[in-house]
PDB file of C-alpha atoms in Angstrom:
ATOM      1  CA  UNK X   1     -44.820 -43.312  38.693  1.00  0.00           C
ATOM      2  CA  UNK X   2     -48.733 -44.000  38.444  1.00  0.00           C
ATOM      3  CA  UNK X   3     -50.623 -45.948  35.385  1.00  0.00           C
ATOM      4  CA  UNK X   4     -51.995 -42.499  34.528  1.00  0.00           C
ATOM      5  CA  UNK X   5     -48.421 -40.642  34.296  1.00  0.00           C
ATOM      6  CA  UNK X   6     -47.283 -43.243  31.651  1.00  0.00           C
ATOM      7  CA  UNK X   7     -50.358 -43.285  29.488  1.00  0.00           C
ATOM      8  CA  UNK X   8     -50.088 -41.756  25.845  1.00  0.00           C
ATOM      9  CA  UNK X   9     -53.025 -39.113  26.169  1.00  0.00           C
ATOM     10  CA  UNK X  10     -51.267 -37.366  29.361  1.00  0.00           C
ATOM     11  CA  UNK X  11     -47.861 -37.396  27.951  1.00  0.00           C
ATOM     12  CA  UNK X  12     -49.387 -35.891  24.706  1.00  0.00           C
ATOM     13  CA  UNK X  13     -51.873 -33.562  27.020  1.00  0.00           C
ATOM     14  CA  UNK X  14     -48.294 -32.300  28.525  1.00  0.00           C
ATOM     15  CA  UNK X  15     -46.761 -32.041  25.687  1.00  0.00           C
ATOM     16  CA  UNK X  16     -49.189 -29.508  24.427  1.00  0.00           C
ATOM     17  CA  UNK X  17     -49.753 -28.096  27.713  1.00  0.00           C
ATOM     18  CA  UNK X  18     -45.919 -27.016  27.798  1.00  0.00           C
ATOM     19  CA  UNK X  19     -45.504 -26.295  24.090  1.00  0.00           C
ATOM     20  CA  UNK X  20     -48.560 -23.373  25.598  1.00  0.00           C
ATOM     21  CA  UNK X  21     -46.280 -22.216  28.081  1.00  0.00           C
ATOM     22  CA  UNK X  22     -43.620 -21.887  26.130  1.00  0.00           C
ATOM     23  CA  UNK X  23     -45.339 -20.354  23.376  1.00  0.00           C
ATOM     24  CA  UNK X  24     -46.770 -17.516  26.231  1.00  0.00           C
ATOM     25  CA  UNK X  25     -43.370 -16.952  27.747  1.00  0.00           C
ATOM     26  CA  UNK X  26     -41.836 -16.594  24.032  1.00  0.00           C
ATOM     27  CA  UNK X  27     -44.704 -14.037  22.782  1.00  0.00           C
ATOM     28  CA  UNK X  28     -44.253 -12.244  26.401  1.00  0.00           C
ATOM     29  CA  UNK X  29     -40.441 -12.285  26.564  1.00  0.00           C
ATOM     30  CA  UNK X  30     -40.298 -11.027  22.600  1.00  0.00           C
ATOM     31  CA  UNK X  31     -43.505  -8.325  23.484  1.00  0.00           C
ATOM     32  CA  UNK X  32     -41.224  -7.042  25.929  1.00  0.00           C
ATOM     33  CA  UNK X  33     -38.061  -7.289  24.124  1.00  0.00           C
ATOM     34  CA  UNK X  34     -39.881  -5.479  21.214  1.00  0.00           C
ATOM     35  CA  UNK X  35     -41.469  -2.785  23.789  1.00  0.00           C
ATOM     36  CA  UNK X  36     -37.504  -1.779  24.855  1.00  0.00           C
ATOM     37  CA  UNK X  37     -36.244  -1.269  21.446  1.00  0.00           C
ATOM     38  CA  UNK X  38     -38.863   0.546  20.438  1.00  0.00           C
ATOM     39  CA  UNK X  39     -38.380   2.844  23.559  1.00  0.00           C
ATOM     40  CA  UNK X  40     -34.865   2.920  22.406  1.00  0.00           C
ATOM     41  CA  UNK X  41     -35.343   3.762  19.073  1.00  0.00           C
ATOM     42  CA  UNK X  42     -37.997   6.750  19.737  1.00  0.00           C
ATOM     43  CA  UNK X  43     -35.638   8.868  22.493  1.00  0.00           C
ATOM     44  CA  UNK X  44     -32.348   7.712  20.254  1.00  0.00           C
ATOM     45  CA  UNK X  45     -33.614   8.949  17.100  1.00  0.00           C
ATOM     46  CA  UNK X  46     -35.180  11.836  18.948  1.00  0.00           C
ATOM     47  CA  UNK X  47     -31.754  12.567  20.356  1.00  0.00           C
ATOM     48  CA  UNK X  48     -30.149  12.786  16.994  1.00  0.00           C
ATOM     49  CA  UNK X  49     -32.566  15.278  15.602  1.00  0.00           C
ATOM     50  CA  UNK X  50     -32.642  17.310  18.501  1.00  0.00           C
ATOM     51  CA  UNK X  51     -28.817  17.644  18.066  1.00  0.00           C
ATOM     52  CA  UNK X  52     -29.055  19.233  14.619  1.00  0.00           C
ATOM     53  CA  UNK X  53     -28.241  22.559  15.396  1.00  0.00           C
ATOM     54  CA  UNK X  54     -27.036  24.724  12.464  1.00  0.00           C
ATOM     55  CA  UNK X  55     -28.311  27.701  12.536  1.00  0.00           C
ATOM     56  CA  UNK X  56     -30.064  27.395   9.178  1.00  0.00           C
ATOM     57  CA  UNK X  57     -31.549  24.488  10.356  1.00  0.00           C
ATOM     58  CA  UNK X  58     -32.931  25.702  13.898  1.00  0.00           C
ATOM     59  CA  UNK X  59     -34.336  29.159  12.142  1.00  0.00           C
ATOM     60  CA  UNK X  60     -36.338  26.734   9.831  1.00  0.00           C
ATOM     61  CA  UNK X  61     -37.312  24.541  12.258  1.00  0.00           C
ATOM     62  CA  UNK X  62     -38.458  27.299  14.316  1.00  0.00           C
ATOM     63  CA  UNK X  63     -40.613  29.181  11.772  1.00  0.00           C
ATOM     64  CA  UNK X  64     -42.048  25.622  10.488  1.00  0.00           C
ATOM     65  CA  UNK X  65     -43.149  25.011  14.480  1.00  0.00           C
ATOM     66  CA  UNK X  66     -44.578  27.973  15.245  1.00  0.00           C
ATOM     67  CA  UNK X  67     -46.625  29.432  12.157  1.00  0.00           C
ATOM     68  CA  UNK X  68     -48.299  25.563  12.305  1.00  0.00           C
ATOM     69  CA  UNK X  69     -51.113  26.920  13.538  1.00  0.00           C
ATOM     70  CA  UNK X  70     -51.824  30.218  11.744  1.00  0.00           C
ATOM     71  CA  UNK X  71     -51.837  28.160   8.148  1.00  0.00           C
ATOM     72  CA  UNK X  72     -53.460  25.388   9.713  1.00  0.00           C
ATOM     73  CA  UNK X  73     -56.463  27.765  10.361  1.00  0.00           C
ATOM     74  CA  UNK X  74     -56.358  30.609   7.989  1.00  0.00           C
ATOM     75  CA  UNK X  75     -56.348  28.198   4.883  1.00  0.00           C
ATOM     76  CA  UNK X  76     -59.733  27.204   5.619  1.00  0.00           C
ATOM     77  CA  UNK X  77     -60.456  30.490   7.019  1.00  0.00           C
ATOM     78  CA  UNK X  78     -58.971  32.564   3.642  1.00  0.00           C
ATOM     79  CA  UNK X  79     -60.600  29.807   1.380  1.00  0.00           C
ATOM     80  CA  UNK X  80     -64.409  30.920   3.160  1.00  0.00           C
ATOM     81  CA  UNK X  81     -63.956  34.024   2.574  1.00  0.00           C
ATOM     82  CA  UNK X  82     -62.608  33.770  -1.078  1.00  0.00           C
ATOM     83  CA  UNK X  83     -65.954  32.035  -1.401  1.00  0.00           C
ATOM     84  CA  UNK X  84     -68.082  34.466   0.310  1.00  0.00           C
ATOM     85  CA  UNK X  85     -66.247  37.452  -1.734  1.00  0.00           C
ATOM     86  CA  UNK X  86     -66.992  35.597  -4.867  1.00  0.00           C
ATOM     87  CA  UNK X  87     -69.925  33.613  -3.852  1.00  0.00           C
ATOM     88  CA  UNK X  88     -68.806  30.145  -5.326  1.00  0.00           C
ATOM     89  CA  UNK X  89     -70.911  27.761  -3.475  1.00  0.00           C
ATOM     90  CA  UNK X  90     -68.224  25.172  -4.709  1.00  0.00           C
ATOM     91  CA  UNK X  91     -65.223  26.599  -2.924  1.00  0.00           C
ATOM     92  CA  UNK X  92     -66.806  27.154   0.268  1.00  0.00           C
ATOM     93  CA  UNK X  93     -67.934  23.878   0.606  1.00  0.00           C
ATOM     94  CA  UNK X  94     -64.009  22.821  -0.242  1.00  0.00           C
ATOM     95  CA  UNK X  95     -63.015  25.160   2.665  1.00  0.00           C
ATOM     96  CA  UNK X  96     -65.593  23.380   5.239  1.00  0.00           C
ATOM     97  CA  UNK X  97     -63.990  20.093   4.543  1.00  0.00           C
ATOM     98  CA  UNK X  98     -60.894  21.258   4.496  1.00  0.00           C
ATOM     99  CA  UNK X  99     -61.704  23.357   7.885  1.00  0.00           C
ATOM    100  CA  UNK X 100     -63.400  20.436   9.581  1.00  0.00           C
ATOM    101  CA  UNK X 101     -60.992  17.498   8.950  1.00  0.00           C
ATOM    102  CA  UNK X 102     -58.280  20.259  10.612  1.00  0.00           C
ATOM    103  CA  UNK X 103     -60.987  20.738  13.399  1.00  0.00           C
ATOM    104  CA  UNK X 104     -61.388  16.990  13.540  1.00  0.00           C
ATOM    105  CA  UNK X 105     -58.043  16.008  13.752  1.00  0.00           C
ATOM    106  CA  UNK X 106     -57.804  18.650  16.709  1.00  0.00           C
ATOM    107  CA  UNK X 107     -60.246  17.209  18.835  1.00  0.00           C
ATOM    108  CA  UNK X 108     -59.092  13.344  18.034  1.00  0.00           C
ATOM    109  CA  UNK X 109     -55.452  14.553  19.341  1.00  0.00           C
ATOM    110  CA  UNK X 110     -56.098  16.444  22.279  1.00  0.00           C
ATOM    111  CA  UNK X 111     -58.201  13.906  23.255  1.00  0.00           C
ATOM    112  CA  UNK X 112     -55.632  11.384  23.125  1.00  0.00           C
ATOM    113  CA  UNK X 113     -53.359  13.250  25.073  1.00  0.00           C
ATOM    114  CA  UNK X 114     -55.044  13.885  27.633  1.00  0.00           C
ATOM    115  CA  UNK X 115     -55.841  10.300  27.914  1.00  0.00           C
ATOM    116  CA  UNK X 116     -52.549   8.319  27.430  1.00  0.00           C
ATOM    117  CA  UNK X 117     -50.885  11.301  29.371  1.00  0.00           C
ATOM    118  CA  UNK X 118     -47.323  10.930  28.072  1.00  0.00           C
ATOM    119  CA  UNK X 119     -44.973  12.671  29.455  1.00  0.00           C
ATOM    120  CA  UNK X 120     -42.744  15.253  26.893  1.00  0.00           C
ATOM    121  CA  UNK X 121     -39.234  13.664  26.042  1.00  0.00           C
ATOM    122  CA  UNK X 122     -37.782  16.988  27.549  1.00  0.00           C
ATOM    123  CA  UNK X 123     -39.023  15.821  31.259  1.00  0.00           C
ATOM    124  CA  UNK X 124     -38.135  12.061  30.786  1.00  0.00           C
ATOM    125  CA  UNK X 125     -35.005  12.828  29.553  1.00  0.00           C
ATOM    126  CA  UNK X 126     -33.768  16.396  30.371  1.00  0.00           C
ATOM    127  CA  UNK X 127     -30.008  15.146  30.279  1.00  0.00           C
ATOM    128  CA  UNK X 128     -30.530  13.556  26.399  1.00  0.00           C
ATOM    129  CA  UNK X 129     -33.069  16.007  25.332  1.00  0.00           C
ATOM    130  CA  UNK X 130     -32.659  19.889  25.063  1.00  0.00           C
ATOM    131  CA  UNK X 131     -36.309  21.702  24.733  1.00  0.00           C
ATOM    132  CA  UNK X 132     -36.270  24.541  22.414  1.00  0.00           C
ATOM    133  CA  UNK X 133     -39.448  25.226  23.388  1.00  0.00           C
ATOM    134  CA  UNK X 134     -41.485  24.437  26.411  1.00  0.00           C
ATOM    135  CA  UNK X 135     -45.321  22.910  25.881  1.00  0.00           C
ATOM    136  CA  UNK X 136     -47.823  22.137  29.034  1.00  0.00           C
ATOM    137  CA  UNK X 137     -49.992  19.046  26.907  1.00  0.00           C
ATOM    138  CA  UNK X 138     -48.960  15.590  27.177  1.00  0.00           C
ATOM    139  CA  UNK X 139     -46.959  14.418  24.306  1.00  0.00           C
ATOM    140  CA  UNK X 140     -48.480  11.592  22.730  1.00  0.00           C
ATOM    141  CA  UNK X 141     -50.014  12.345  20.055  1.00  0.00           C
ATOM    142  CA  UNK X 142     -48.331  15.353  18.073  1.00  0.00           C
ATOM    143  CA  UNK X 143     -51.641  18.166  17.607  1.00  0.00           C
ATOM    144  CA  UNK X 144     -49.431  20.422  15.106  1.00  0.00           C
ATOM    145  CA  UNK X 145     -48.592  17.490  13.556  1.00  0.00           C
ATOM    146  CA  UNK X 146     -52.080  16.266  12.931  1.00  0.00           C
ATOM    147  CA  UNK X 147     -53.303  19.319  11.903  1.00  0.00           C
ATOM    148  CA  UNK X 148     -51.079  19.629   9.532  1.00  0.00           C
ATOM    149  CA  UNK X 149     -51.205  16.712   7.668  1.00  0.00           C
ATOM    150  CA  UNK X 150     -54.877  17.013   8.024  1.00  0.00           C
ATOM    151  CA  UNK X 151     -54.592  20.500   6.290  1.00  0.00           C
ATOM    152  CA  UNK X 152     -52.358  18.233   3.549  1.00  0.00           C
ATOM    153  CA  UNK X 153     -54.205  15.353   3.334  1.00  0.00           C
ATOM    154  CA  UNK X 154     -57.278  17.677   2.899  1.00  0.00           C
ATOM    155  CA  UNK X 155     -56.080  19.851  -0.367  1.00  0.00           C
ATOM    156  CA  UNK X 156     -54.364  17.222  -1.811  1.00  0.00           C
ATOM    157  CA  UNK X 157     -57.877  15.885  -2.040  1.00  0.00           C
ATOM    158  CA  UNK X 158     -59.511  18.660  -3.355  1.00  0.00           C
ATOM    159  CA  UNK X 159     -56.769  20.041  -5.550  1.00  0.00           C
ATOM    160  CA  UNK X 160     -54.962  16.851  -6.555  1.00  0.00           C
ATOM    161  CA  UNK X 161     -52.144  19.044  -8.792  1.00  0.00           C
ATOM    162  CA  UNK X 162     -48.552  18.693  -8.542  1.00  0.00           C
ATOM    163  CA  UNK X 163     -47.982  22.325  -7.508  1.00  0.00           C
ATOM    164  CA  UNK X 164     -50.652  21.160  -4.502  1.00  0.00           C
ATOM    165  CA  UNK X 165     -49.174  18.106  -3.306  1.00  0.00           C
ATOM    166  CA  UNK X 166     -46.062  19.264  -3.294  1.00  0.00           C
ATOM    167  CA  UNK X 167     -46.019  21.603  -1.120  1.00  0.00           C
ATOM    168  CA  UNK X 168     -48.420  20.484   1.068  1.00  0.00           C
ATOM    169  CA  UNK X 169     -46.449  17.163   1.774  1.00  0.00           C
ATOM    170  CA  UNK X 170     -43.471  19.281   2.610  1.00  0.00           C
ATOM    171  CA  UNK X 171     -44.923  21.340   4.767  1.00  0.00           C
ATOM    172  CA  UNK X 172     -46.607  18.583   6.685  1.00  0.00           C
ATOM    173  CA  UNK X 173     -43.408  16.627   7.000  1.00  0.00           C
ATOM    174  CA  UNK X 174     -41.138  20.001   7.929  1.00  0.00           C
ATOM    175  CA  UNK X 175     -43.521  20.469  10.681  1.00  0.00           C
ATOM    176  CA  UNK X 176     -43.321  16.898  12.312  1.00  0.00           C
ATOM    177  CA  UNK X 177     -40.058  17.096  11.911  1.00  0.00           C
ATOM    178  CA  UNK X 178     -39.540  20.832  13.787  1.00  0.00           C
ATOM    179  CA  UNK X 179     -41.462  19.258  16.144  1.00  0.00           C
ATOM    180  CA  UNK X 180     -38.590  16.625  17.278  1.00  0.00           C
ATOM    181  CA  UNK X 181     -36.191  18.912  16.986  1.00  0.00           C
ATOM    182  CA  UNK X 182     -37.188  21.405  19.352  1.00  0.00           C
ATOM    183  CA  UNK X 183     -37.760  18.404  21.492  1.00  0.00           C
ATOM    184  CA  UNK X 184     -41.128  18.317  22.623  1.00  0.00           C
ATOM    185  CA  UNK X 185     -42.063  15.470  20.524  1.00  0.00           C
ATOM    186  CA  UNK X 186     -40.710  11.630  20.007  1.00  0.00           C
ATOM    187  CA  UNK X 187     -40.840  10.285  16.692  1.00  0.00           C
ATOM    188  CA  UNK X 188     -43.744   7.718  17.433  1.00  0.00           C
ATOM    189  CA  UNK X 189     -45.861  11.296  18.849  1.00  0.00           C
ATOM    190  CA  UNK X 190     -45.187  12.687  15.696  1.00  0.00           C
ATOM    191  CA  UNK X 191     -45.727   9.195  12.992  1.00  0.00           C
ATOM    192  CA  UNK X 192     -49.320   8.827  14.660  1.00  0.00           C
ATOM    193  CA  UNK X 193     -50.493  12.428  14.918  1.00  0.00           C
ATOM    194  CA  UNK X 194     -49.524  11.967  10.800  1.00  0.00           C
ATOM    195  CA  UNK X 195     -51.748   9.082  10.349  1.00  0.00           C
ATOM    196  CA  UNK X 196     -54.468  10.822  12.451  1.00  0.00           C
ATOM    197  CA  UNK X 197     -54.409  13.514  11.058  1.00  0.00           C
ATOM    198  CA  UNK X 198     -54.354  12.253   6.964  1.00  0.00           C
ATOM    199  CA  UNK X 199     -56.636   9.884   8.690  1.00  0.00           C
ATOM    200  CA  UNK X 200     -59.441  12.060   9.603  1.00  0.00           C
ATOM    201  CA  UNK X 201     -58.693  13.982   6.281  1.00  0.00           C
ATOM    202  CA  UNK X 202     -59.780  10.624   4.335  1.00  0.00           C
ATOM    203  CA  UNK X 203     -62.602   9.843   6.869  1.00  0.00           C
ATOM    204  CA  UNK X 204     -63.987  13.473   6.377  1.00  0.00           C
ATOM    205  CA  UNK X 205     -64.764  12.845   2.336  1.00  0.00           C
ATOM    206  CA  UNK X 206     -67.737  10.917   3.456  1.00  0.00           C
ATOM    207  CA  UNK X 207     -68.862  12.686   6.902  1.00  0.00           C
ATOM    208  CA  UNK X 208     -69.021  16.065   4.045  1.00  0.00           C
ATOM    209  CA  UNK X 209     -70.778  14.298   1.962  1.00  0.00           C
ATOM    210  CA  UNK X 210     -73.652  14.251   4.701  1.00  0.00           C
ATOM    211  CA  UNK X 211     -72.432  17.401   6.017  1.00  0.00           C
ATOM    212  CA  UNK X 212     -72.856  19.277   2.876  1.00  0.00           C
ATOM    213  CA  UNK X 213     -76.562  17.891   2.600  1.00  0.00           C
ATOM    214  CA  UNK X 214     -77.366  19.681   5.606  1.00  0.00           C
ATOM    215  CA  UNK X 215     -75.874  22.724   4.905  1.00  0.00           C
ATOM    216  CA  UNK X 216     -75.984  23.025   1.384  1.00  0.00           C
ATOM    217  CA  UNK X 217     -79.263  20.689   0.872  1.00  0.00           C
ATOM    218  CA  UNK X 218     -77.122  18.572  -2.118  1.00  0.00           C
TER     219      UNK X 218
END
């Protein structure tokens, strides 16, 4: 062994050197570790509420799923023309922010989708997963999910009453949740087309607040 090999700077240059490595492999071994489980968790979870079949349970589910998008449009839509009817400048500026942070969180999804490309649960796993319902889009994230909770997020923000929230939060969460049990979405789909959608919700208080200057001139 050389001068150089016994020298205190290279042994402690080594020393950090392989404390690096280590440090890398751990991160990387635990990253992938993590990545499994989580992959785990989303198709077992998604497995046990896809099994929930009680008849009660599958009507609702059904109903919840596929009326998503007639309330997630004709709120906004009934709430303009409420305002036109009556001509209350206030309310129809409540229904274009409650119609565009729906719109928004449309485009933000389906834009997503189409560029992670997930494949639905009911493809990757057609002996684990039983599809209630058949859907063309990649999976990731949910739309009706988004929408929803953008429709939510949205009233709860103009009409923050009990009797809003309420009802509003449930029917947000009963339509992520019909969603993974007719088995076209994973749990993870479904938690990040919530946060997109409440998301753009929140983000659209101050994109109206320029929007309604333009339209409204105040």
């Amino acid at each position: 062994m050389n001068t150089l090999t016994k020298s205190p700077i290279f042994a402690a240059n080594y020393k950090k050197d392989y404390m690096k490595r280590t440090i890398f492999f751990v991160f990387f071994a635990s990253l992938l570790v993590f990545n499994i489980s989580a992959q785990n968790w989303d198709i077992n979870t998604l497995h046990k509420i896809n099994s929930w079949d009680g008849k009660f349970i599958r009507n609702y589910n059904k109903i919840i799923s596929r009326t998503e998008p007639y309330i997630a449009v004709g709120v906004p839509v009934a709430m303009a023309l409420a305002a036109w009817v009556k001509k209350d400048r206030e309310l129809l500026k409540d229904a274009v922010y409650v119609g565009t942070s729906v719109a928004g969180a449309f485009v933000v999804t389906y834009g997503m989708k189409y560029l992670i490309d997930r494949e639905r649960p009911f493809d990757r796993y057609p002996d684990r997963v039983h599809a209630y319902s058949h859907e063309t889009s990649p999976s990731f994230p949910s739309g009706h999910t988004a929408t929803a909770f953008a429709l939510a997020t949205s009233l709860c923000v103009k009409y923050p009453k009990w009797y809003v929230i309420a009802p509003s939060a449930l029917w947000a969460c009963s339509v992520g949740v019909s969603r993974m049990n007719e088995g076209v979405h994973y749990p993870s789909d479904v938690l990040a087309g919530a946060v997109i959608g409440a998301g753009c919700a929140v983000v659209n208080i101050y994109v109206n607040r320029w929007l309604n200057k333009w339209l409204f001139g105040n």
